[in-house]
XYZ file of C-alpha atoms in Angstrom:
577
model
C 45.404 -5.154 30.099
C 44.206 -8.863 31.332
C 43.306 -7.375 34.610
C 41.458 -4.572 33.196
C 39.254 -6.695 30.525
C 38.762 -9.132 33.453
C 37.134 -5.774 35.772
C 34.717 -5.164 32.699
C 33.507 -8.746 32.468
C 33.191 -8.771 36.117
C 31.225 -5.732 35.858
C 29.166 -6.879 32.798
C 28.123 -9.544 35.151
C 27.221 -7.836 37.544
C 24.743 -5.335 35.603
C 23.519 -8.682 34.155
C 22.348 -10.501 37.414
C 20.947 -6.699 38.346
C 18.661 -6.896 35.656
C 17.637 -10.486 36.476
C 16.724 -9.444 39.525
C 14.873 -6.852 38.622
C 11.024 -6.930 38.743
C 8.925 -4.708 36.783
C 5.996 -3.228 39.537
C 3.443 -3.769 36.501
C 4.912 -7.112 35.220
C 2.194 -10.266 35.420
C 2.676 -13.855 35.036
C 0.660 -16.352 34.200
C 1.310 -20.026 33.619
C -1.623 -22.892 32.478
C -1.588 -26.517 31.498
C -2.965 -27.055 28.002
C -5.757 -29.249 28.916
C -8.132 -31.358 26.376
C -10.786 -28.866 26.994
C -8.366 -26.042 25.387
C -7.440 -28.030 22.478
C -9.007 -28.589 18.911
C -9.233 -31.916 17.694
C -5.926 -31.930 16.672
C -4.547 -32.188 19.505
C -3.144 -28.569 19.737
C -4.361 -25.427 21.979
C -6.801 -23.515 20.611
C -5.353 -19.962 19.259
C -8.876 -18.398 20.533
C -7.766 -20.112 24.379
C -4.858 -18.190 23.786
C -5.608 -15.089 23.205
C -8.058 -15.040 25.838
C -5.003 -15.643 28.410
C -3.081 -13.139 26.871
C -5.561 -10.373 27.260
C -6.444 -11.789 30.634
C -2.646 -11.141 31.804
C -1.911 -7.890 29.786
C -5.013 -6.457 31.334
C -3.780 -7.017 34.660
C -0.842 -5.990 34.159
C -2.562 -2.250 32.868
C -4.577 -2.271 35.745
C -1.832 -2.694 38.192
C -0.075 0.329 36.411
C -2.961 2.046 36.445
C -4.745 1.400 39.400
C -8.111 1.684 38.127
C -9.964 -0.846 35.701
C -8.991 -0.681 31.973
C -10.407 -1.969 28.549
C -8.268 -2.988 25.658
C -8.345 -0.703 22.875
C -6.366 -3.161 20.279
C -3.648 -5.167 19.862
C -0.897 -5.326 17.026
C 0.042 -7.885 14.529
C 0.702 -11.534 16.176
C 3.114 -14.345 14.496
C 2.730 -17.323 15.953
C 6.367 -19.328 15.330
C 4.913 -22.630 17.040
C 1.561 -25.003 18.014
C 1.073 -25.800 21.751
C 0.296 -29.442 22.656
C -1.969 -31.163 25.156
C 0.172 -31.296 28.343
C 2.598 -28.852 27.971
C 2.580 -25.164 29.878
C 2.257 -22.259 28.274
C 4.032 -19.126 30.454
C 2.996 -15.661 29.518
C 4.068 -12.489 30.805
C 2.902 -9.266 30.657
C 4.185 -5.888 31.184
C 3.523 -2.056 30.464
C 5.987 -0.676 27.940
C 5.069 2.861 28.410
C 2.286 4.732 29.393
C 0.700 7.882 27.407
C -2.048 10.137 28.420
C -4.804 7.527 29.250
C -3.299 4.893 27.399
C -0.626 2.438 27.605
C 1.281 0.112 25.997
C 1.883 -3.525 27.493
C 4.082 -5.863 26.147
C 3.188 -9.895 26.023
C 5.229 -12.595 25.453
C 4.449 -16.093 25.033
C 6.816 -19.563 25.605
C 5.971 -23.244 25.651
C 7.710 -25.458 28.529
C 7.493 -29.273 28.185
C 7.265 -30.222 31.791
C 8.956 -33.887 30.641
C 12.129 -32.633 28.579
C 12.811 -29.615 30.135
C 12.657 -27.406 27.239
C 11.328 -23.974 26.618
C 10.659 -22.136 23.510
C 9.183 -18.776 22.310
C 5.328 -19.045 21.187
C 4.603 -15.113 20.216
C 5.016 -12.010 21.079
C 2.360 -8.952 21.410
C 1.726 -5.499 22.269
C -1.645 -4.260 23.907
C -2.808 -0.945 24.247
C -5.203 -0.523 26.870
C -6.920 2.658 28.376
C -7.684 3.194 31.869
C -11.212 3.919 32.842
C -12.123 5.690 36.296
C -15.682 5.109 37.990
C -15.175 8.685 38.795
C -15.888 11.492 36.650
C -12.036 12.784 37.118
C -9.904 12.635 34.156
C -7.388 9.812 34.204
C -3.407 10.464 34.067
C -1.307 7.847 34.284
C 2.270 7.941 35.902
C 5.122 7.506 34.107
C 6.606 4.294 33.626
C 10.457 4.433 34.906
C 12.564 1.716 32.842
C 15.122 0.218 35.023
C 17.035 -2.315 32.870
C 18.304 -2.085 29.348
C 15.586 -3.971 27.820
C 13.007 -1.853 29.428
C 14.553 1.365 28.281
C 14.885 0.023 24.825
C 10.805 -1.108 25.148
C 10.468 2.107 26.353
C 11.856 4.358 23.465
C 10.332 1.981 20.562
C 6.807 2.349 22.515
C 6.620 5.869 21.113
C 7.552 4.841 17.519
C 5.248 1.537 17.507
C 2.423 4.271 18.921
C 3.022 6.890 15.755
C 2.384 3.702 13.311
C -0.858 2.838 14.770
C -1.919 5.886 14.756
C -1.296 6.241 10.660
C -1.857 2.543 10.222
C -5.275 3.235 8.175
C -3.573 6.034 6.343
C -0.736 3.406 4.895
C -3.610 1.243 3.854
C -5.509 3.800 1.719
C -2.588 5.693 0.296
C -1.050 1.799 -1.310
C -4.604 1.602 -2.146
C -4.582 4.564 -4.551
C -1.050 3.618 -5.643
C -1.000 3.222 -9.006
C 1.423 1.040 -9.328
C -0.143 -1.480 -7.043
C -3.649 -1.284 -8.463
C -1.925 -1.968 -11.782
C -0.317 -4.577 -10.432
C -3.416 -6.601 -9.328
C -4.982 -5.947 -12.904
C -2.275 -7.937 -14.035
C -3.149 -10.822 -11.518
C -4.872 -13.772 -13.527
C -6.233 -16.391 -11.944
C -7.731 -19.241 -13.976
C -11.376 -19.084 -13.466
C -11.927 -22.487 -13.890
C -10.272 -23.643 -10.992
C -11.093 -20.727 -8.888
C -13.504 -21.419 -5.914
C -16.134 -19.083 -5.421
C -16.055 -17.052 -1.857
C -19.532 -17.176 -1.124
C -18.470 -21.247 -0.055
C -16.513 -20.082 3.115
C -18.604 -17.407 4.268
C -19.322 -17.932 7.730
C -21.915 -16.399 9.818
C -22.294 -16.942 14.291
C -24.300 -15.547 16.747
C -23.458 -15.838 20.498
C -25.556 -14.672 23.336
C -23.101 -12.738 25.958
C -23.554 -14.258 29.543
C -22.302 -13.262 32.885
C -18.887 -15.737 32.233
C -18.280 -14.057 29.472
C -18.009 -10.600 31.046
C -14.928 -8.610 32.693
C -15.127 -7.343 35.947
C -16.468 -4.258 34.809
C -19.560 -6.101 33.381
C -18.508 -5.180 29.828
C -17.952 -8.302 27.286
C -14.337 -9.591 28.159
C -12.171 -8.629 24.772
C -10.360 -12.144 24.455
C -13.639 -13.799 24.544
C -14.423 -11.417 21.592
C -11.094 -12.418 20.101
C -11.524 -16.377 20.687
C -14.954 -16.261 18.862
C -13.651 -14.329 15.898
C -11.014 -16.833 15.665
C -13.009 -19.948 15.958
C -15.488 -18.448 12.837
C -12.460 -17.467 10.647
C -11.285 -21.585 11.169
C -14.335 -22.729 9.949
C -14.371 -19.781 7.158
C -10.686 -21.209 6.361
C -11.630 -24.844 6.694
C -14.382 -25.052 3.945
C -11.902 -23.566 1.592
C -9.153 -26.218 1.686
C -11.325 -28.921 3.727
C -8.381 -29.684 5.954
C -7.878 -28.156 9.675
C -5.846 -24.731 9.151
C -2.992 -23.725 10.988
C -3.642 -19.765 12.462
C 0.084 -18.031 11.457
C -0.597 -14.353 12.052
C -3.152 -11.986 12.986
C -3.129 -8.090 11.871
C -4.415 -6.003 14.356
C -7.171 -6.235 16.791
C -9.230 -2.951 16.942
C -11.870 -2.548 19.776
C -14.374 0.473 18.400
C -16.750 -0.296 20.882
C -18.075 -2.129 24.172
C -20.599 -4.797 24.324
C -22.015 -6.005 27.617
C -23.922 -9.144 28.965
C -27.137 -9.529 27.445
C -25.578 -8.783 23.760
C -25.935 -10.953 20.758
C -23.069 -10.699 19.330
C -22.931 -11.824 15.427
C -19.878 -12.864 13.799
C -18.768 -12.610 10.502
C -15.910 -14.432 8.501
C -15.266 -14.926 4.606
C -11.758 -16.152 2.951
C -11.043 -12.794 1.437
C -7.703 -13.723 -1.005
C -5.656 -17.094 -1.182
C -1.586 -16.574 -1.859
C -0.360 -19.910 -3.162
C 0.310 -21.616 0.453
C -1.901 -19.412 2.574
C -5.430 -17.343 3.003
C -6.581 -14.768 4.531
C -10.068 -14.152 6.312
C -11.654 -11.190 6.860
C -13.478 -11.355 10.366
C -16.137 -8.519 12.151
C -17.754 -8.735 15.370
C -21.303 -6.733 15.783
C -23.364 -6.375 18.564
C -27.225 -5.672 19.371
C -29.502 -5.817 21.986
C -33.513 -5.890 21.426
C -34.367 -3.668 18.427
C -31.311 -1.704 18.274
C -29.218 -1.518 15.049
C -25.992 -3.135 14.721
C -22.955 -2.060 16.503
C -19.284 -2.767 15.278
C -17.279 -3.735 17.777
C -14.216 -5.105 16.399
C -12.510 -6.404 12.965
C -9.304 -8.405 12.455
C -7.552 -10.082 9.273
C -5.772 -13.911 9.929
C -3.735 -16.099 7.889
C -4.046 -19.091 7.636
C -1.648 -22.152 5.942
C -2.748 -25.581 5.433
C 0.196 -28.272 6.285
C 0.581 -31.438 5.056
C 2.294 -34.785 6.595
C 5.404 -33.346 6.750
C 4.494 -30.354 7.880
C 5.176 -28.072 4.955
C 2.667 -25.167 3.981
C 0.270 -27.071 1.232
C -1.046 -25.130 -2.239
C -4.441 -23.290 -1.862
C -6.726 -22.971 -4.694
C -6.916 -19.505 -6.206
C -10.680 -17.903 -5.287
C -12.960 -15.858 -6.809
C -14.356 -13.093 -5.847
C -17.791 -11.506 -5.649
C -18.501 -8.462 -7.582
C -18.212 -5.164 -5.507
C -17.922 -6.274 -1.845
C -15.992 -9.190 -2.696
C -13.590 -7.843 -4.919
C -12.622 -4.405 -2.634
C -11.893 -7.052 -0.226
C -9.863 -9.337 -2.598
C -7.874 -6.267 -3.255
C -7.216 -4.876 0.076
C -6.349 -8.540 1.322
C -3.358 -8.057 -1.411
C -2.343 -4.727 -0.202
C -2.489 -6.229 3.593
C 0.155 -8.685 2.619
C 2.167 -6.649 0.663
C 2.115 -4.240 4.364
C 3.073 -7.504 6.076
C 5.741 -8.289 3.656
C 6.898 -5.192 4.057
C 6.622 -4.901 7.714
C 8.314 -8.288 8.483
C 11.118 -7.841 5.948
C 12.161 -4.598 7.024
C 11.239 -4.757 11.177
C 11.585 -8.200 12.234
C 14.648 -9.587 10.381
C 18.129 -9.090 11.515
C 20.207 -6.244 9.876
C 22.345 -9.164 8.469
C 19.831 -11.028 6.390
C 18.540 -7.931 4.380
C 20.515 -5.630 2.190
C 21.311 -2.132 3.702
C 19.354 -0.238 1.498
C 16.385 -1.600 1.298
C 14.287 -0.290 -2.119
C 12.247 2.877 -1.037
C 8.758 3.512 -1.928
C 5.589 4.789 -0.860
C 4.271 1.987 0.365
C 6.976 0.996 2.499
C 8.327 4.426 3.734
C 6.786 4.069 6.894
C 8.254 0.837 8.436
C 11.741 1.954 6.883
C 11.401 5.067 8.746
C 10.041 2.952 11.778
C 13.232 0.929 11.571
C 15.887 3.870 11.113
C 14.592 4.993 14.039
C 14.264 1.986 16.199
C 17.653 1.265 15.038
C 19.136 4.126 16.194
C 17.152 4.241 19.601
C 18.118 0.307 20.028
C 21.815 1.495 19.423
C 22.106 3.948 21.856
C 20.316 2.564 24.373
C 23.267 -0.356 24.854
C 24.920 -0.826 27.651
C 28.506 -1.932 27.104
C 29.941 1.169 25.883
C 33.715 1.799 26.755
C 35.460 5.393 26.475
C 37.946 5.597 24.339
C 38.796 9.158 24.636
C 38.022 12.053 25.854
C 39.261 16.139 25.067
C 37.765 19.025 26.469
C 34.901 17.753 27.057
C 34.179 15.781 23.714
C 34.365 12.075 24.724
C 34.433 8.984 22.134
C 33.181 5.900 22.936
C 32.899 2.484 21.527
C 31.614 -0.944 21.773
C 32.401 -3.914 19.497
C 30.045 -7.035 19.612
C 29.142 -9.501 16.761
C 31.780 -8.894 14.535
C 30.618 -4.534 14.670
C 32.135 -2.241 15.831
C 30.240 1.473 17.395
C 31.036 4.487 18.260
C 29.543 7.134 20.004
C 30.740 11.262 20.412
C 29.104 13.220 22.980
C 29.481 16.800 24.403
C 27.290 19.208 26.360
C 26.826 22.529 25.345
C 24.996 25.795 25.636
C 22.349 25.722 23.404
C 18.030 24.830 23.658
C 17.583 21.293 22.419
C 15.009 22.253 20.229
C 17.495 24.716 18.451
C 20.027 22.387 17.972
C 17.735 19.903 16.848
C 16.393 22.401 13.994
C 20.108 22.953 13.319
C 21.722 19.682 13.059
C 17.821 18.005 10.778
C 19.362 19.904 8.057
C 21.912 17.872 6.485
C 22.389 19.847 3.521
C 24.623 22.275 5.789
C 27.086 19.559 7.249
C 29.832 20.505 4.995
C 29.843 23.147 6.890
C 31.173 21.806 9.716
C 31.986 17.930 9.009
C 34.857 17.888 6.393
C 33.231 13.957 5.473
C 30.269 15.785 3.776
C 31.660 17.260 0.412
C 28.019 17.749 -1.084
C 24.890 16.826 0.811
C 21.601 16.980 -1.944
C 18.169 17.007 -0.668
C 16.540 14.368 -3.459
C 13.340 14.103 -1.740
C 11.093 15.275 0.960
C 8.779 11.988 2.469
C 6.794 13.951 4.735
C 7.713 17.211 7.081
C 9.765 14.000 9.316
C 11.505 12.288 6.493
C 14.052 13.083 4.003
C 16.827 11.348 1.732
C 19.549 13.021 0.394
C 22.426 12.312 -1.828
C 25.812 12.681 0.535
C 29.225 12.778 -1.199
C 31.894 11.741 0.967
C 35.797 12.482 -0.273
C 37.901 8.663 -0.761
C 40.704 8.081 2.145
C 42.940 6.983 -0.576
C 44.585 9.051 -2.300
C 43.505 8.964 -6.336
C 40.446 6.784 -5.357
C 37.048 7.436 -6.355
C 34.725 10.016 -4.100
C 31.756 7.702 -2.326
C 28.030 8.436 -2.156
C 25.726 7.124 0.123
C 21.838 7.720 -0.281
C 20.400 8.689 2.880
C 17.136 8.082 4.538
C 16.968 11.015 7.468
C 14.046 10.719 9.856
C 13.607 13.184 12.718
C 11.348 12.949 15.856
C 10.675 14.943 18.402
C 10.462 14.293 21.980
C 7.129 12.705 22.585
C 6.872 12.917 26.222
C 9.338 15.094 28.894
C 13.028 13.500 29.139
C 12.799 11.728 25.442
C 15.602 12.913 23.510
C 15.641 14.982 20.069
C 16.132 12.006 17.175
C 17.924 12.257 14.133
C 18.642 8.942 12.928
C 20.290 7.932 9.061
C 20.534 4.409 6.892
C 21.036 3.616 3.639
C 18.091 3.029 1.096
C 18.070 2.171 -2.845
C 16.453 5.530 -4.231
C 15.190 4.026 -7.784
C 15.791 7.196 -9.626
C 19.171 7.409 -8.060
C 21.238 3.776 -9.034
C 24.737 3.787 -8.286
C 27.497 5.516 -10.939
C 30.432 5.126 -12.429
C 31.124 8.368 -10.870
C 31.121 7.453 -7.220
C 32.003 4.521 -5.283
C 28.165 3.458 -3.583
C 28.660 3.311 0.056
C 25.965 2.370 2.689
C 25.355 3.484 6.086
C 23.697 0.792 8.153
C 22.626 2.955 11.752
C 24.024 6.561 12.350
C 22.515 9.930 13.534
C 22.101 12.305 16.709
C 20.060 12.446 20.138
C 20.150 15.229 21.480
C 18.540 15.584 25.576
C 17.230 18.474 27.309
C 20.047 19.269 30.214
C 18.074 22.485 30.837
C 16.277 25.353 29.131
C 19.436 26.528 27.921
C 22.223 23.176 27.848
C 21.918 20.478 25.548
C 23.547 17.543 25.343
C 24.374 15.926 21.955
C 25.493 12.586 21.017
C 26.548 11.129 17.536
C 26.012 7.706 16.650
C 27.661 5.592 13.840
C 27.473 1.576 13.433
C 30.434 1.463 11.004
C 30.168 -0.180 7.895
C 33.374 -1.003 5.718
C 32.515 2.172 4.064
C 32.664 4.362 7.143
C 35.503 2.434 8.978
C 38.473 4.001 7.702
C 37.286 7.417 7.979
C 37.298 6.454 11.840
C 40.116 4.069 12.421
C 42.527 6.446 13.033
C 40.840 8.216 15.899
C 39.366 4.524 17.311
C 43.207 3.474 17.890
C 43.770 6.778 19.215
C 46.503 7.801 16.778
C 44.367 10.694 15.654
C 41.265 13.224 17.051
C 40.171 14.591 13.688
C 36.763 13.898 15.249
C 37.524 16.276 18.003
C 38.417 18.903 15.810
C 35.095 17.951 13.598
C 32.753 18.176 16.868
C 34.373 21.276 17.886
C 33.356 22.832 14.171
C 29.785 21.443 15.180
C 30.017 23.061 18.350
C 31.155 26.538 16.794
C 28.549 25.658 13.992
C 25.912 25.449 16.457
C 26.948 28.378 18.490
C 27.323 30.835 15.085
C 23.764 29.986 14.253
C 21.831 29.767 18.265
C 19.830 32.966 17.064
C 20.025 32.785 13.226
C 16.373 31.926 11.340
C 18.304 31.117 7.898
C 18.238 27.096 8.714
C 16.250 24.342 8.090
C 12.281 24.230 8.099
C 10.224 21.401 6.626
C 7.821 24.884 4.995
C 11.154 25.716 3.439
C 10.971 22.865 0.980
């Protein structure tokens, strides 16, 4: 048993200094010396320097991908976690994720190294999109990107996901816009006008000539010089309000809607557009114009600001008030921006561990839960460290235990489209007839044609106890490009309307659901994923220690299940509902 845990530590290892020696074709480095010339007068690198080194570096990283020029079309939300000092080295690297039609996503990350102490620590992290552009009149297609290591494949699947919320990230805005809930909850905002501060104090208005230094290589205006002046007007913007020096925390997205090119005047605008007790934001647009012509926009982002005092703790910002009209439609959509944020960072970036299960659902936040059942799922089966525990006819269990959880995964090829047994298995309301877990399964409410939550009833494994229910966010994706898997992926969320009982026992489900991969036109194969809760454990323990394979005889019903119903049209459609 030693000997045998010693061969998978060895072989751990071994997969470990693999991927360290791995080198990404497209991956870019860069490393510079913070120099007085790239610092404010605090001593500290200027964010603007920054992101102009971070585009620089992605960029090249998309062009070596692609191997043609390429422009960036916009980059996500940015938390910075630290400030860069004179004298230390800031290392980025750059890398594309995936790559799309045109497009592509590269990934960025930022660390600080203090040449003097020896230590390193993370700065930020970013993703790019960029789009190649040919010289030629041919239509660009970029190649594939072929992950090697586990980190790449994991980058690799969330690319798609992270793609899907950019594309709807306007829609989110609008539709908590016209929530009613929200817009009754700013009508019951009240500030007290008489210490309020007036907007119209911070607005901040720059015009820059664009000169041949300030181009790419394809003559266009280069888009972190864009970035670096919209971040030097919204410091000012944010400095008039609190008349101290502003920290930059985070930036919400960078959109590029247009080029600009040397001989430009480009005219920047900033204005503090809400304050939330110990930060601001400010509302920032870039347009462009050369001669007589009208103004072009070319870009807009939102930053926050904090102001910190001696000790270095976030200081209390004045409320503002805002203009009529203009003023206020941005005062409110700053609010619904960081309720987004909240939203984004509570339910994406923290561990599972330091949020509750089931998170509250609601419209405004059903896309980033969705986002993160699916992620989670992806991020699950894409580990590396799985061990088989069993396998019977053809139906193999597998776990892995790390951090105090323990997984499991059941997997089994079969003849069936992948499509088909996709459409089959997205309808949870007819488990019961195959799983013998599933007593009742109640669709409660259709999200969209992806996402559903349902009411499951699961029998107790004592005998007398109470029957558990767990309410059940299901999201379902499709493949988005050739070799991406079916998704089906499952977690717990708080359904208002639906509190817990007396009658059942509330359980939660923290990751489960299915991939399922094209094999061929006509083979599928389909794997079932489950990070056990205390809820779920006992149902499993049993077949874990292998004293029982109840979950071979359930995956064979699946597999009969599946086969019964290859050609039958009485299943699951999102027009059904």
């Amino acid at each position: 048993m030693a000997s045998e845990s010693h061969h998978k530590e060895n072989l751990h290892n071994l997969h470990l200094e693999d991927e360290r020696q791995h080198r990404n074709p497209s991956e870019v480095k860069m490393s510079q010396i913070v120099l007085p010339c790239h610092a404010n007068h605090c001593g500290e690198l200027s964010i603007g320097q920054l992101l102009k080194w971070m585009d620089c570096t992605a960029c090249l990283s998309a062009e070596r991908h692609a191997g043609c020029p390429c422009v960036t079309v916009s980059v996500d939300d940015i938390y910075f976690e630290h400030t860069i000092g004179v004298g230390q080295v800031v290392n980025i690297k750059a890398k594309v994720n995936r790559a799309f039609n045109s497009s592509m996503e590269v990934g960025i990350e930022v660390s600080c190294e203090d040449l003097y102490s020896g230590r390193h620590w993370r700065v930020c992290q970013a993703f790019a999109t960029f789009v190649a552009k040919r010289t030629d009149a041919n239509k660009v297609q970029l190649r594939q990107v072929v992950p090697c290591t586990h980190q790449e494949q994991v980058e690799h699947s969330l690319a798609a996901e992270r793609r899907r919320m950019r594309l709807i990230h306007h829609d989110i805005m609008q539709d908590l816009l016209n929530n009613k809930t929200f817009q009754r909850r700013i009508s019951e905002e009240n500030h007290d006008e008489d210490v309020a501060l007036p907007t119209e104090r911070t607005r901040v208005e720059s015009v820059e000539l664009v000169l041949p230094p300030h181009a790419n290589h394809q003559v266009n205006t280069f888009g972190g010089q864009i970035m670096a002046w919209m971040e030097n007007v919204t410091t000012i913007a944010a400095s008039r309000l609190c008349n101290a020096h502003p920290t930059l925390r985070a930036i919400d997205m960078f959109h590029f809607r247009g080029p600009s090119q040397v001989g430009d005047r480009l005219v920047l605008k900033a204005i503090v557009n809400n304050t939330f007790k110990n930060s601001m934001e400010i509302g920032v647009c870039a347009e462009a114009y050369h001669g007589d012509e009208p103004l072009r926009h070319i870009n807009s982002a939102f930053m926050t600001f904090e102001v910190l005092d001696e000790k270095g703790r976030p200081r209390q910002l004045p409320p503002i008030k805002p203009e009529p009209q203009e003023g206020q439609r941005r005062y409110q959509e700053a609010l619904a921006r960081k309720k987004i944020r909240l939203d984004r960072k509570y339910i994406i970036s923290c561990k599972q561990t330091e949020v509750p299960l089931s998170v509250p659902w609601d419209t405004s936040n059903q896309v980033y839960l969705s986002y993160n059942n699916v992620s989670a799922l992806k991020m699950l089966a894409a580990k590396n460290n799985w061990d088989l525990s069993s396998k019977k006819n053809n139906v193999s269990l597998y776990t892995v235990e790390e951090s105090q959880s323990l997984c499991f995964r059941v997997e089994f090829e079969m003849e069936i489209p992948a499509q088909r047994a996709f459409i089959l298995l997205s309808d949870l309301s007819r488990r019961h007839k195959w799983d013998q877990h599933y007593t009742l399964c109640k669709l409660l409410l259709r999200v969209d044609e992806d996402d559903f939550i349902y009411q499951v009833v699961t029998p107790s494994v004592s005998k007398g106890g109470k029957y558990q229910d767990f309410i059940l966010l299901a999201s379902r994706r499709p493949p988005c490009d050739s070799g991406d898997p079916y998704v089906i992926a499952l977690r717990s969320v708080a359904l208002p309307s639906h509190p817990p009982t007396e009658e059942f026992h509330r359980g939660e489900v923290v990751c489960a659901g299915f991939t399922i991969y094209e094999v061929s036109k006509s083979v599928s194969k389909i794997s079932y994923y489950n990070q056990a809760s205390p809820e779920v454990l006992p149902y499993i323990s049993t077949d874990i220690a292998g004293l029982s394979s109840s979950f071979y005889s359930i995956f064979c019903a699946c597999r009969q299940y599946l086969l019964d119903n290859i050609i039958s049209t009485s299943v699951f459609t999102p027009s059904a509902l």
